[in-house]
Amino acid sequence: MLPTKAYAAPAARAPLAPFAFERRDLRPHDVLIEIAYCGVCHSDLHQVRDEWGGAQFPMVPGHEIVGYVQAVGPEVKNFKVGDAAGVGCMVDSCRTCPSCQEGLEQYCETTGMVGTYGGREPGTGRPTYGGYSNQVVVDEKYTLRVPAGLDLARVAPLLCAGITTYSPLRQWGVGAGHRVAVLGLGGLGHMAVKIAAAMGAEVTVLSTSPGKEADAKALGAHQFVVTKDAAQLKAAANSFDFIINTVSAPLDLAAYLGLLRRDGTMILLGVPPEAPQIPAFSLIGKRRRIAGSLIGGIAETQEMLDFCAAHNLMSDIELIAIKDINEAYERMLKGDVKYRFVIDMATL
Ligand code: NAP
Ligand code: ZN
Ligand code: ZN
């Protein structure tokens, strides 16, 4: 077994603190990655606070992992020692159900995907622990290649925020001629702006934070709407083909559904602890739709990394020391992050 250093939440809502545990010895198809950086996703915070129920403690969060391959099992084909590699939100799945066969492992129909943390390791049933740690052991099938020439710290958030926004934009064929609104300019939101703009869409940011306007434009947004301003919201009524909803807090969905055109779609990505109310009239009057999307499959995550490399898209980050993680959570709750915290694992 491989002694591993980490930060963990010992119990729901407790502050994160240093924690030691052991990773499994390498199986034939495993790679051992020395973690250089790990992004901080709002899902980490939801789960540390057990806001979705069913959280396992102690919890080592972190599913935006990048680093360098340190060792490989004897059957590993696609990685060698020294390669830059990434791990996102899942580390395994059943591999045989229709969704897994189609490369949509996040929708695995039998066992469900095995979360990078908060899951159970296949074969041993031991808890999985995430990327707020110095190393991780993952089957190469669930490991991503990081294209050369990118700033590794700024790549980390692509492993969740990047793929979670890229996947629905691809699924719904977003491109030139589409008007796309991004609701909430945080970690997911800022990647949605960059990726949708790179795909050729006209992008509007819908934000509660007037101070984010200049950043939104710099990220590639064409318009900016302050959602607390009733006049601005009214002026944007019936105007979008898609709203990418990344808000992490309870929200009055009806107020935003009115911004969709006829046949427009709101895609839910954010997972607030409380379920939203959806008045039927906010949909039926204009045949509007509400959809949802969960991260992306492994092949699509690789495609996203290659797309981001081709367009030179990376996350805008604030690099932090791991001892500052609890303070970072407090700032994230206030929407005060530009636009993703990334932990420098050298500080562990
Ligand atoms: P984040 O960085 O905290 O960004 C969320 C943004 O939502 C904030 O920056 C803020 O933007 C806006 N917001 C926050 N509270 C609000 C409120 N009360 N009313 C209106 N807007 C509010 O979070 P994130 O990491 O991007 O994650 C966002 C959500 O997506 C979380 O719920 C997370 O769990 C979920 N998620 C889902 C998936 C998936 O597969 N579907 C994957 C990853 C994360 P403004 O300041 O611009 O208003
Ligand atoms: Zn995430
Ligand atoms: Zn499956």
mmCIF file of C-alpha atoms and ligand atoms in Angstrom:
data_model
loop_
_atom_site.group_PDB
_atom_site.id
_atom_site.type_symbol
_atom_site.label_atom_id
_atom_site.label_comp_id
_atom_site.label_asym_id
_atom_site.label_seq_id
_atom_site.Cartn_x
_atom_site.Cartn_y
_atom_site.Cartn_z
ATOM 1 C CA MET A 1 0.000 0.000 0.000
ATOM 2 C CA LEU A 2 1.124 3.572 -0.709
ATOM 3 C CA PRO A 3 1.175 5.996 2.235
ATOM 4 C CA THR A 4 -0.531 9.196 1.097
ATOM 5 C CA LYS A 5 -0.843 12.689 2.562
ATOM 6 C CA ALA A 6 -4.071 14.643 2.228
ATOM 7 C CA TYR A 7 -6.524 17.119 3.666
ATOM 8 C CA ALA A 8 -9.873 15.697 4.745
ATOM 9 C CA ALA A 9 -13.135 16.754 6.318
ATOM 10 C CA PRO A 10 -13.476 14.439 9.365
ATOM 11 C CA ALA A 11 -17.257 14.963 9.554
ATOM 12 C CA ALA A 12 -20.011 16.922 7.809
ATOM 13 C CA ARG A 13 -19.456 20.697 8.052
ATOM 14 C CA ALA A 14 -16.165 20.231 9.946
ATOM 15 C CA PRO A 15 -13.131 22.191 8.712
ATOM 16 C CA LEU A 16 -10.639 20.291 6.550
ATOM 17 C CA ALA A 17 -7.442 19.225 8.307
ATOM 18 C CA PRO A 18 -4.358 17.103 7.517
ATOM 19 C CA PHE A 19 -5.137 13.399 7.038
ATOM 20 C CA ALA A 20 -3.076 10.310 6.178
ATOM 21 C CA PHE A 21 -4.262 7.141 4.408
ATOM 22 C CA GLU A 22 -3.035 4.517 1.944
ATOM 23 C CA ARG A 23 -3.635 4.251 -1.803
ATOM 24 C CA ARG A 24 -3.831 0.774 -3.305
ATOM 25 C CA ASP A 25 -0.770 -0.887 -4.803
ATOM 26 C CA LEU A 26 -0.757 -0.603 -8.584
ATOM 27 C CA ARG A 27 -2.891 -3.111 -10.451
ATOM 28 C CA PRO A 28 -1.768 -4.094 -13.988
ATOM 29 C CA HIS A 29 -3.722 -1.256 -15.683
ATOM 30 C CA ASP A 30 -3.122 1.425 -13.028
ATOM 31 C CA VAL A 31 -1.112 4.608 -13.181
ATOM 32 C CA LEU A 32 0.272 6.395 -10.122
ATOM 33 C CA ILE A 33 0.028 10.163 -10.513
ATOM 34 C CA GLU A 34 1.926 12.604 -8.340
ATOM 35 C CA ILE A 35 -0.610 15.413 -7.987
ATOM 36 C CA ALA A 36 0.691 18.879 -8.843
ATOM 37 C CA TYR A 37 -2.582 20.829 -8.695
ATOM 38 C CA CYS A 38 -6.196 20.230 -7.756
ATOM 39 C CA GLY A 39 -9.075 22.600 -8.510
ATOM 40 C CA VAL A 40 -11.723 23.456 -5.937
ATOM 41 C CA CYS A 41 -15.249 22.795 -7.235
ATOM 42 C CA HIS A 42 -18.432 23.975 -5.550
ATOM 43 C CA SER A 43 -19.432 20.286 -5.509
ATOM 44 C CA ASP A 44 -16.578 19.757 -3.020
ATOM 45 C CA LEU A 45 -18.219 22.276 -0.729
ATOM 46 C CA HIS A 46 -21.738 20.826 -1.161
ATOM 47 C CA GLN A 47 -20.382 17.389 -0.237
ATOM 48 C CA VAL A 48 -18.152 18.462 2.647
ATOM 49 C CA ARG A 49 -21.305 19.989 4.113
ATOM 50 C CA ASP A 50 -23.342 16.889 3.169
ATOM 51 C CA GLU A 51 -25.878 19.098 1.390
ATOM 52 C CA TRP A 52 -26.873 16.324 -1.027
ATOM 53 C CA GLY A 53 -27.090 13.574 1.619
ATOM 54 C CA GLY A 54 -25.170 10.289 1.767
ATOM 55 C CA ALA A 55 -21.678 11.784 2.102
ATOM 56 C CA GLN A 56 -18.913 9.510 3.485
ATOM 57 C CA PHE A 57 -16.477 10.776 6.119
ATOM 58 C CA PRO A 58 -13.619 11.255 6.446
ATOM 59 C CA MET A 59 -13.806 12.879 3.007
ATOM 60 C CA VAL A 60 -10.824 13.879 0.890
ATOM 61 C CA PRO A 61 -12.462 16.084 -1.768
ATOM 62 C CA GLY A 62 -11.029 17.051 -5.132
ATOM 63 C CA HIS A 63 -11.890 15.968 -8.672
ATOM 64 C CA GLU A 64 -9.967 18.441 -10.813
ATOM 65 C CA ILE A 65 -6.632 16.666 -10.652
ATOM 66 C CA VAL A 66 -3.481 17.166 -12.735
ATOM 67 C CA GLY A 67 0.018 15.920 -12.184
ATOM 68 C CA TYR A 68 2.762 13.694 -13.526
ATOM 69 C CA VAL A 69 2.818 9.925 -13.909
ATOM 70 C CA GLN A 70 5.215 8.452 -11.368
ATOM 71 C CA ALA A 71 4.755 4.734 -12.023
ATOM 72 C CA VAL A 72 2.673 2.479 -14.266
ATOM 73 C CA GLY A 73 1.369 -1.070 -13.971
ATOM 74 C CA PRO A 74 2.748 -3.736 -16.355
ATOM 75 C CA GLU A 75 -0.275 -3.664 -18.711
ATOM 76 C CA VAL A 76 -0.490 0.144 -19.078
ATOM 77 C CA LYS A 77 -0.395 1.127 -22.781
ATOM 78 C CA ASN A 78 -1.093 4.859 -22.997
ATOM 79 C CA PHE A 79 0.998 6.459 -20.249
ATOM 80 C CA LYS A 80 4.645 6.392 -19.261
ATOM 81 C CA VAL A 81 6.545 7.803 -16.300
ATOM 82 C CA GLY A 82 6.828 11.599 -16.559
ATOM 83 C CA ASP A 83 3.685 12.159 -18.682
ATOM 84 C CA ALA A 84 1.303 14.944 -17.646
ATOM 85 C CA ALA A 85 -2.026 13.355 -16.760
ATOM 86 C CA GLY A 86 -5.414 14.322 -15.369
ATOM 87 C CA VAL A 87 -8.274 12.776 -13.408
ATOM 88 C CA GLY A 88 -11.786 14.167 -13.249
ATOM 89 C CA CYS A 89 -14.921 13.242 -11.333
ATOM 90 C CA MET A 90 -14.857 9.472 -11.852
ATOM 91 C CA VAL A 91 -12.268 6.730 -11.493
ATOM 92 C CA ASP A 92 -14.274 3.711 -12.682
ATOM 93 C CA SER A 93 -17.696 2.411 -13.753
ATOM 94 C CA CYS A 94 -19.146 -0.999 -14.729
ATOM 95 C CA ARG A 95 -17.651 -0.788 -18.271
ATOM 96 C CA THR A 96 -20.295 -3.120 -19.768
ATOM 97 C CA CYS A 97 -23.715 -1.407 -19.633
ATOM 98 C CA PRO A 98 -25.010 0.461 -22.712
ATOM 99 C CA SER A 99 -23.959 3.872 -21.342
ATOM 100 C CA CYS A 100 -20.439 2.679 -20.516
ATOM 101 C CA GLN A 101 -20.184 1.038 -23.938
ATOM 102 C CA GLU A 102 -21.184 4.345 -25.553
ATOM 103 C CA GLY A 103 -18.497 6.235 -23.648
ATOM 104 C CA LEU A 104 -21.041 7.857 -21.344
ATOM 105 C CA GLU A 105 -19.611 6.327 -18.178
ATOM 106 C CA GLN A 106 -21.019 9.140 -16.044
ATOM 107 C CA TYR A 107 -24.468 7.689 -16.721
ATOM 108 C CA CYS A 108 -23.431 4.087 -15.886
ATOM 109 C CA GLU A 109 -26.629 2.098 -15.459
ATOM 110 C CA THR A 110 -25.552 -0.747 -13.202
ATOM 111 C CA THR A 111 -23.072 0.259 -10.509
ATOM 112 C CA GLY A 112 -23.157 3.974 -11.326
ATOM 113 C CA MET A 113 -19.897 5.793 -11.905
ATOM 114 C CA VAL A 114 -17.322 5.431 -9.147
ATOM 115 C CA GLY A 115 -16.719 8.935 -7.840
ATOM 116 C CA THR A 116 -13.120 10.088 -7.493
ATOM 117 C CA TYR A 117 -14.076 10.648 -3.880
ATOM 118 C CA GLY A 118 -17.108 9.585 -1.908
ATOM 119 C CA GLY A 119 -17.353 6.327 -3.884
ATOM 120 C CA ARG A 120 -16.297 2.732 -3.279
ATOM 121 C CA GLU A 121 -13.215 1.266 -4.949
ATOM 122 C CA PRO A 122 -14.140 -1.685 -7.203
ATOM 123 C CA GLY A 123 -12.630 -4.915 -5.934
ATOM 124 C CA THR A 124 -11.990 -3.779 -2.373
ATOM 125 C CA GLY A 125 -15.053 -1.728 -1.458
ATOM 126 C CA ARG A 126 -12.791 0.758 0.285
ATOM 127 C CA PRO A 127 -13.767 4.438 0.176
ATOM 128 C CA THR A 128 -12.353 6.499 -2.671
ATOM 129 C CA TYR A 129 -10.402 9.616 -1.716
ATOM 130 C CA GLY A 130 -9.936 12.606 -4.015
ATOM 131 C CA GLY A 131 -7.331 15.029 -5.182
ATOM 132 C CA TYR A 132 -6.595 17.149 -2.118
ATOM 133 C CA SER A 133 -3.694 14.721 -1.704
ATOM 134 C CA ASN A 134 -0.168 14.170 -2.944
ATOM 135 C CA GLN A 135 -0.858 11.162 -5.198
ATOM 136 C CA VAL A 136 -3.622 9.087 -6.749
ATOM 137 C CA VAL A 137 -3.852 5.605 -8.293
ATOM 138 C CA VAL A 138 -6.253 5.318 -11.242
ATOM 139 C CA ASP A 139 -6.921 2.805 -14.009
ATOM 140 C CA GLU A 140 -5.505 4.257 -17.223
ATOM 141 C CA LYS A 141 -8.960 3.945 -18.860
ATOM 142 C CA TYR A 142 -10.171 6.723 -16.526
ATOM 143 C CA THR A 143 -7.001 8.834 -16.848
ATOM 144 C CA LEU A 144 -6.757 11.769 -19.247
ATOM 145 C CA ARG A 145 -3.823 12.928 -21.354
ATOM 146 C CA VAL A 146 -2.956 16.587 -20.801
ATOM 147 C CA PRO A 147 -1.911 18.178 -24.101
ATOM 148 C CA ALA A 148 1.624 19.580 -24.137
ATOM 149 C CA GLY A 149 2.322 23.265 -23.745
ATOM 150 C CA LEU A 150 -0.505 24.131 -21.334
ATOM 151 C CA ASP A 151 -0.099 25.673 -17.873
ATOM 152 C CA LEU A 152 -0.910 22.683 -15.671
ATOM 153 C CA ALA A 153 -2.397 24.716 -12.820
ATOM 154 C CA ARG A 154 -4.824 26.380 -15.238
ATOM 155 C CA VAL A 155 -5.711 23.020 -16.820
ATOM 156 C CA ALA A 156 -6.867 21.433 -13.541
ATOM 157 C CA PRO A 157 -10.348 23.050 -13.546
ATOM 158 C CA LEU A 158 -11.005 21.727 -17.048
ATOM 159 C CA LEU A 159 -11.348 18.243 -15.516
ATOM 160 C CA CYS A 160 -14.711 19.208 -13.996
ATOM 161 C CA ALA A 161 -15.709 22.816 -14.792
ATOM 162 C CA GLY A 162 -14.452 22.437 -18.368
ATOM 163 C CA ILE A 163 -16.088 19.132 -19.245
ATOM 164 C CA THR A 164 -19.325 19.889 -17.392
ATOM 165 C CA THR A 165 -19.904 22.924 -19.593
ATOM 166 C CA TYR A 166 -18.377 21.523 -22.806
ATOM 167 C CA SER A 167 -20.540 18.384 -22.781
ATOM 168 C CA PRO A 168 -23.987 20.063 -22.948
ATOM 169 C CA LEU A 169 -22.753 22.684 -25.414
ATOM 170 C CA ARG A 170 -21.708 19.808 -27.724
ATOM 171 C CA GLN A 171 -24.791 17.706 -26.976
ATOM 172 C CA TRP A 172 -27.108 20.565 -27.987
ATOM 173 C CA GLY A 173 -24.959 21.528 -30.986
ATOM 174 C CA VAL A 174 -24.291 25.065 -29.816
ATOM 175 C CA GLY A 175 -22.513 27.244 -32.348
ATOM 176 C CA ALA A 176 -22.742 30.275 -34.623
ATOM 177 C CA GLY A 177 -26.248 31.738 -34.750
ATOM 178 C CA HIS A 178 -27.145 30.654 -31.215
ATOM 179 C CA ARG A 179 -27.723 33.068 -28.379
ATOM 180 C CA VAL A 180 -26.430 31.435 -25.203
ATOM 181 C CA ALA A 181 -26.819 32.825 -21.687
ATOM 182 C CA VAL A 182 -24.572 31.672 -18.868
ATOM 183 C CA LEU A 183 -26.316 32.031 -15.515
ATOM 184 C CA GLY A 184 -23.768 32.500 -12.694
ATOM 185 C CA LEU A 185 -20.173 33.529 -13.363
ATOM 186 C CA GLY A 186 -18.163 31.183 -11.147
ATOM 187 C CA GLY A 187 -15.962 28.184 -11.917
ATOM 188 C CA LEU A 188 -18.367 26.469 -14.316
ATOM 189 C CA GLY A 189 -19.770 29.752 -15.624
ATOM 190 C CA HIS A 190 -16.453 31.244 -16.692
ATOM 191 C CA MET A 191 -15.543 28.067 -18.597
ATOM 192 C CA ALA A 192 -19.004 28.025 -20.226
ATOM 193 C CA VAL A 193 -18.381 31.575 -21.475
ATOM 194 C CA LYS A 194 -14.979 30.709 -22.925
ATOM 195 C CA ILE A 195 -16.102 27.475 -24.563
ATOM 196 C CA ALA A 196 -19.433 28.757 -25.941
ATOM 197 C CA ALA A 197 -17.675 31.813 -27.410
ATOM 198 C CA ALA A 198 -15.008 29.556 -28.965
ATOM 199 C CA MET A 199 -17.816 27.479 -30.506
ATOM 200 C CA GLY A 200 -19.091 30.650 -32.202
ATOM 201 C CA ALA A 201 -22.175 31.431 -30.097
ATOM 202 C CA GLU A 202 -23.249 34.905 -28.991
ATOM 203 C CA VAL A 203 -22.777 34.773 -25.225
ATOM 204 C CA THR A 204 -24.515 36.739 -22.471
ATOM 205 C CA VAL A 205 -23.605 36.459 -18.804
ATOM 206 C CA LEU A 206 -26.488 36.656 -16.324
ATOM 207 C CA SER A 207 -24.984 37.572 -12.975
ATOM 208 C CA THR A 208 -25.928 38.824 -9.539
ATOM 209 C CA SER A 209 -22.523 40.562 -9.338
ATOM 210 C CA PRO A 210 -22.320 43.910 -11.217
ATOM 211 C CA GLY A 211 -18.556 43.969 -10.530
ATOM 212 C CA LYS A 212 -17.978 40.972 -12.829
ATOM 213 C CA GLU A 213 -18.969 42.775 -16.056
ATOM 214 C CA ALA A 214 -15.474 43.683 -17.263
ATOM 215 C CA ASP A 215 -14.220 40.162 -16.522
ATOM 216 C CA ALA A 216 -17.174 38.613 -18.350
ATOM 217 C CA LYS A 217 -16.356 40.628 -21.476
ATOM 218 C CA ALA A 218 -12.665 39.730 -21.186
ATOM 219 C CA LEU A 219 -13.614 36.047 -20.938
ATOM 220 C CA GLY A 220 -15.466 36.359 -24.251
ATOM 221 C CA ALA A 221 -19.034 37.384 -23.351
ATOM 222 C CA HIS A 222 -20.743 39.800 -25.707
ATOM 223 C CA GLN A 223 -23.376 41.027 -23.223
ATOM 224 C CA PHE A 224 -23.763 41.232 -19.472
ATOM 225 C CA VAL A 225 -27.053 41.368 -17.570
ATOM 226 C CA VAL A 226 -27.268 42.181 -13.869
ATOM 227 C CA THR A 227 -30.071 39.874 -12.755
ATOM 228 C CA LYS A 228 -30.919 41.947 -9.688
ATOM 229 C CA ASP A 229 -31.847 44.836 -12.010
ATOM 230 C CA ALA A 230 -35.493 44.266 -13.026
ATOM 231 C CA ALA A 231 -35.218 46.574 -16.042
ATOM 232 C CA GLN A 232 -32.198 44.697 -17.441
ATOM 233 C CA LEU A 233 -33.913 41.362 -16.892
ATOM 234 C CA LYS A 234 -37.073 42.579 -18.632
ATOM 235 C CA ALA A 235 -35.073 43.808 -21.605
ATOM 236 C CA ALA A 236 -33.585 40.314 -21.992
ATOM 237 C CA ALA A 237 -36.971 38.516 -22.038
ATOM 238 C CA ASN A 238 -37.572 35.929 -24.800
ATOM 239 C CA SER A 239 -34.077 36.266 -26.199
ATOM 240 C CA PHE A 240 -31.965 33.127 -25.613
ATOM 241 C CA ASP A 241 -31.804 29.735 -27.312
ATOM 242 C CA PHE A 242 -30.034 28.263 -24.276
ATOM 243 C CA ILE A 243 -29.431 29.160 -20.660
ATOM 244 C CA ILE A 244 -26.565 27.262 -19.052
ATOM 245 C CA ASN A 245 -27.587 27.367 -15.386
ATOM 246 C CA THR A 246 -24.546 27.026 -13.127
ATOM 247 C CA VAL A 247 -26.014 28.505 -9.956
ATOM 248 C CA SER A 248 -25.172 26.611 -6.780
ATOM 249 C CA ALA A 249 -27.873 28.192 -4.584
ATOM 250 C CA PRO A 250 -31.685 27.944 -4.543
ATOM 251 C CA LEU A 251 -33.096 30.048 -7.341
ATOM 252 C CA ASP A 252 -36.451 31.262 -8.721
ATOM 253 C CA LEU A 253 -36.238 29.364 -12.023
ATOM 254 C CA ALA A 254 -39.419 30.908 -13.421
ATOM 255 C CA ALA A 255 -37.776 34.349 -13.437
ATOM 256 C CA TYR A 256 -35.071 33.030 -15.766
ATOM 257 C CA LEU A 257 -37.168 30.694 -17.925
ATOM 258 C CA GLY A 258 -38.891 33.852 -19.221
ATOM 259 C CA LEU A 259 -35.590 34.828 -20.841
ATOM 260 C CA LEU A 260 -35.764 31.862 -23.235
ATOM 261 C CA ARG A 261 -37.146 32.184 -26.736
ATOM 262 C CA ARG A 262 -39.852 29.863 -28.023
ATOM 263 C CA ASP A 263 -38.364 26.327 -27.994
ATOM 264 C CA GLY A 264 -35.411 27.517 -25.903
ATOM 265 C CA THR A 265 -33.753 25.207 -23.380
ATOM 266 C CA MET A 266 -32.442 25.788 -19.886
ATOM 267 C CA ILE A 267 -29.722 23.265 -19.058
ATOM 268 C CA LEU A 268 -29.347 22.669 -15.332
ATOM 269 C CA LEU A 269 -25.776 22.112 -14.205
ATOM 270 C CA GLY A 270 -25.889 23.590 -10.711
ATOM 271 C CA VAL A 271 -27.186 21.338 -7.944
ATOM 272 C CA PRO A 272 -28.558 23.519 -5.129
ATOM 273 C CA PRO A 273 -29.481 21.615 -1.973
ATOM 274 C CA GLU A 274 -33.183 22.434 -2.394
ATOM 275 C CA ALA A 275 -35.281 21.399 -5.417
ATOM 276 C CA PRO A 276 -36.614 24.319 -7.487
ATOM 277 C CA GLN A 277 -40.278 25.116 -8.202
ATOM 278 C CA ILE A 278 -41.192 25.056 -11.896
ATOM 279 C CA PRO A 279 -44.530 26.753 -12.695
ATOM 280 C CA ALA A 280 -45.973 25.053 -15.811
ATOM 281 C CA PHE A 281 -46.866 28.367 -17.452
ATOM 282 C CA SER A 282 -43.198 29.369 -17.553
ATOM 283 C CA LEU A 283 -42.663 26.469 -19.988
ATOM 284 C CA ILE A 284 -45.871 25.801 -21.911
ATOM 285 C CA GLY A 285 -46.491 29.319 -23.231
ATOM 286 C CA LYS A 286 -43.399 29.094 -25.417
ATOM 287 C CA ARG A 287 -42.751 25.329 -25.588
ATOM 288 C CA ARG A 288 -39.623 25.844 -23.495
ATOM 289 C CA ARG A 289 -37.577 22.968 -22.095
ATOM 290 C CA ILE A 290 -35.581 22.237 -18.974
ATOM 291 C CA ALA A 291 -32.766 19.699 -19.232
ATOM 292 C CA GLY A 292 -29.832 18.569 -17.131
ATOM 293 C CA SER A 293 -26.337 17.291 -17.768
ATOM 294 C CA LEU A 294 -23.746 15.477 -15.660
ATOM 295 C CA ILE A 295 -20.017 16.077 -16.285
ATOM 296 C CA GLY A 296 -18.979 14.177 -19.467
ATOM 297 C CA GLY A 297 -17.640 10.773 -20.518
ATOM 298 C CA ILE A 298 -13.958 9.923 -20.608
ATOM 299 C CA ALA A 299 -13.613 10.152 -24.406
ATOM 300 C CA GLU A 300 -15.483 13.450 -24.428
ATOM 301 C CA THR A 301 -13.278 14.770 -21.615
ATOM 302 C CA GLN A 302 -10.233 13.992 -23.775
ATOM 303 C CA GLU A 303 -11.942 15.718 -26.708
ATOM 304 C CA MET A 304 -12.583 18.772 -24.482
ATOM 305 C CA LEU A 305 -8.927 18.917 -23.381
ATOM 306 C CA ASP A 306 -7.817 18.760 -27.021
ATOM 307 C CA PHE A 307 -10.404 21.446 -27.968
ATOM 308 C CA CYS A 308 -9.158 23.703 -25.156
ATOM 309 C CA ALA A 309 -5.552 23.161 -26.230
ATOM 310 C CA ALA A 310 -6.417 24.003 -29.851
ATOM 311 C CA HIS A 311 -8.184 27.220 -28.778
ATOM 312 C CA ASN A 312 -5.716 28.003 -25.978
ATOM 313 C CA LEU A 313 -8.524 27.940 -23.402
ATOM 314 C CA MET A 314 -7.612 27.487 -19.763
ATOM 315 C CA SER A 315 -9.216 28.449 -16.493
ATOM 316 C CA ASP A 316 -8.645 31.793 -14.791
ATOM 317 C CA ILE A 317 -7.405 30.763 -11.367
ATOM 318 C CA GLU A 318 -6.330 31.875 -7.916
ATOM 319 C CA LEU A 319 -3.596 29.523 -6.745
ATOM 320 C CA ILE A 320 -3.828 28.757 -3.007
ATOM 321 C CA ALA A 321 -1.905 26.821 -0.373
ATOM 322 C CA ILE A 322 -3.801 23.821 0.982
ATOM 323 C CA LYS A 323 -3.861 25.279 4.495
ATOM 324 C CA ASP A 324 -6.125 28.040 3.116
ATOM 325 C CA ILE A 325 -8.796 25.661 1.809
ATOM 326 C CA ASN A 326 -11.372 26.413 4.515
ATOM 327 C CA GLU A 327 -11.101 30.154 3.871
ATOM 328 C CA ALA A 328 -11.377 29.486 0.121
ATOM 329 C CA TYR A 329 -14.698 27.690 0.716
ATOM 330 C CA GLU A 330 -16.026 30.737 2.581
ATOM 331 C CA ARG A 331 -15.020 33.000 -0.294
ATOM 332 C CA MET A 332 -16.542 30.633 -2.874
ATOM 333 C CA LEU A 333 -19.847 30.756 -0.989
ATOM 334 C CA LYS A 334 -19.861 34.534 -1.471
ATOM 335 C CA GLY A 335 -19.120 34.247 -5.213
ATOM 336 C CA ASP A 336 -15.733 35.819 -4.457
ATOM 337 C CA VAL A 337 -13.322 33.841 -6.657
ATOM 338 C CA LYS A 338 -11.758 34.745 -9.992
ATOM 339 C CA TYR A 339 -12.748 32.263 -11.179
ATOM 340 C CA ARG A 340 -11.486 29.006 -9.721
ATOM 341 C CA PHE A 341 -9.347 28.248 -6.696
ATOM 342 C CA VAL A 342 -6.610 25.748 -7.468
ATOM 343 C CA ILE A 343 -4.549 24.131 -4.717
ATOM 344 C CA ASP A 344 -0.789 24.053 -5.253
ATOM 345 C CA MET A 345 -0.096 20.556 -3.938
ATOM 346 C CA ALA A 346 3.548 21.418 -3.281
ATOM 347 C CA THR A 347 2.161 23.179 -0.174
ATOM 348 C CA LEU A 348 0.843 19.902 1.283
HETATM 349 P P1 NAP B 1 -19.141 28.637 -8.056
HETATM 350 O O1 NAP B 1 -17.771 28.836 -8.596
HETATM 351 O O2 NAP B 1 -19.401 28.919 -6.624
HETATM 352 O O3 NAP B 1 -20.117 29.525 -8.974
HETATM 353 C C1 NAP B 1 -21.498 29.619 -8.749
HETATM 354 C C2 NAP B 1 -21.979 30.998 -9.205
HETATM 355 O O4 NAP B 1 -23.402 31.049 -9.038
HETATM 356 C C3 NAP B 1 -21.460 32.140 -8.367
HETATM 357 O O5 NAP B 1 -20.204 32.620 -8.792
HETATM 358 C C4 NAP B 1 -22.529 33.212 -8.579
HETATM 359 O O6 NAP B 1 -22.317 33.887 -9.811
HETATM 360 C C5 NAP B 1 -23.792 32.374 -8.745
HETATM 361 N N1 NAP B 1 -24.580 32.354 -7.504
HETATM 362 C C6 NAP B 1 -24.190 31.920 -6.293
HETATM 363 N N2 NAP B 1 -25.166 32.061 -5.388
HETATM 364 C C7 NAP B 1 -26.205 32.602 -6.056
HETATM 365 C C8 NAP B 1 -27.517 32.982 -5.692
HETATM 366 N N3 NAP B 1 -27.965 32.850 -4.421
HETATM 367 N N4 NAP B 1 -28.338 33.480 -6.643
HETATM 368 C C9 NAP B 1 -27.897 33.630 -7.910
HETATM 369 N N5 NAP B 1 -26.656 33.299 -8.309
HETATM 370 C C10 NAP B 1 -25.833 32.790 -7.402
HETATM 371 O O7 NAP B 1 -19.624 27.146 -8.291
HETATM 372 P P2 NAP B 1 -19.196 26.094 -9.455
HETATM 373 O O8 NAP B 1 -18.023 25.325 -8.986
HETATM 374 O O9 NAP B 1 -19.182 26.772 -10.749
HETATM 375 O O10 NAP B 1 -20.432 25.071 -9.379
HETATM 376 C C11 NAP B 1 -21.737 25.524 -9.665
HETATM 377 C C12 NAP B 1 -22.757 24.448 -9.410
HETATM 378 O O11 NAP B 1 -22.602 23.397 -10.365
HETATM 379 C C13 NAP B 1 -22.636 23.765 -8.038
HETATM 380 O O12 NAP B 1 -23.948 23.519 -7.550
HETATM 381 C C14 NAP B 1 -21.941 22.461 -8.352
HETATM 382 O O13 NAP B 1 -22.213 21.446 -7.416
HETATM 383 C C15 NAP B 1 -22.550 22.142 -9.685
HETATM 384 N N6 NAP B 1 -21.782 21.210 -10.521
HETATM 385 C C16 NAP B 1 -22.483 20.354 -11.310
HETATM 386 C C17 NAP B 1 -21.828 19.496 -12.169
HETATM 387 C C18 NAP B 1 -22.601 18.616 -13.092
HETATM 388 O O14 NAP B 1 -22.061 17.606 -13.556
HETATM 389 N N7 NAP B 1 -23.826 18.960 -13.434
HETATM 390 C C19 NAP B 1 -20.430 19.483 -12.182
HETATM 391 C C20 NAP B 1 -19.735 20.390 -11.387
HETATM 392 C C21 NAP B 1 -20.416 21.254 -10.551
HETATM 393 P P3 NAP B 1 -22.635 35.462 -9.983
HETATM 394 O O15 NAP B 1 -21.763 36.171 -8.986
HETATM 395 O O16 NAP B 1 -22.249 35.724 -11.387
HETATM 396 O O17 NAP B 1 -24.104 35.646 -9.743
HETATM 397 ZN ZN ZN B 2 -16.843 19.478 -9.865
HETATM 398 ZN ZN ZN B 3 -21.889 1.027 -16.763
#
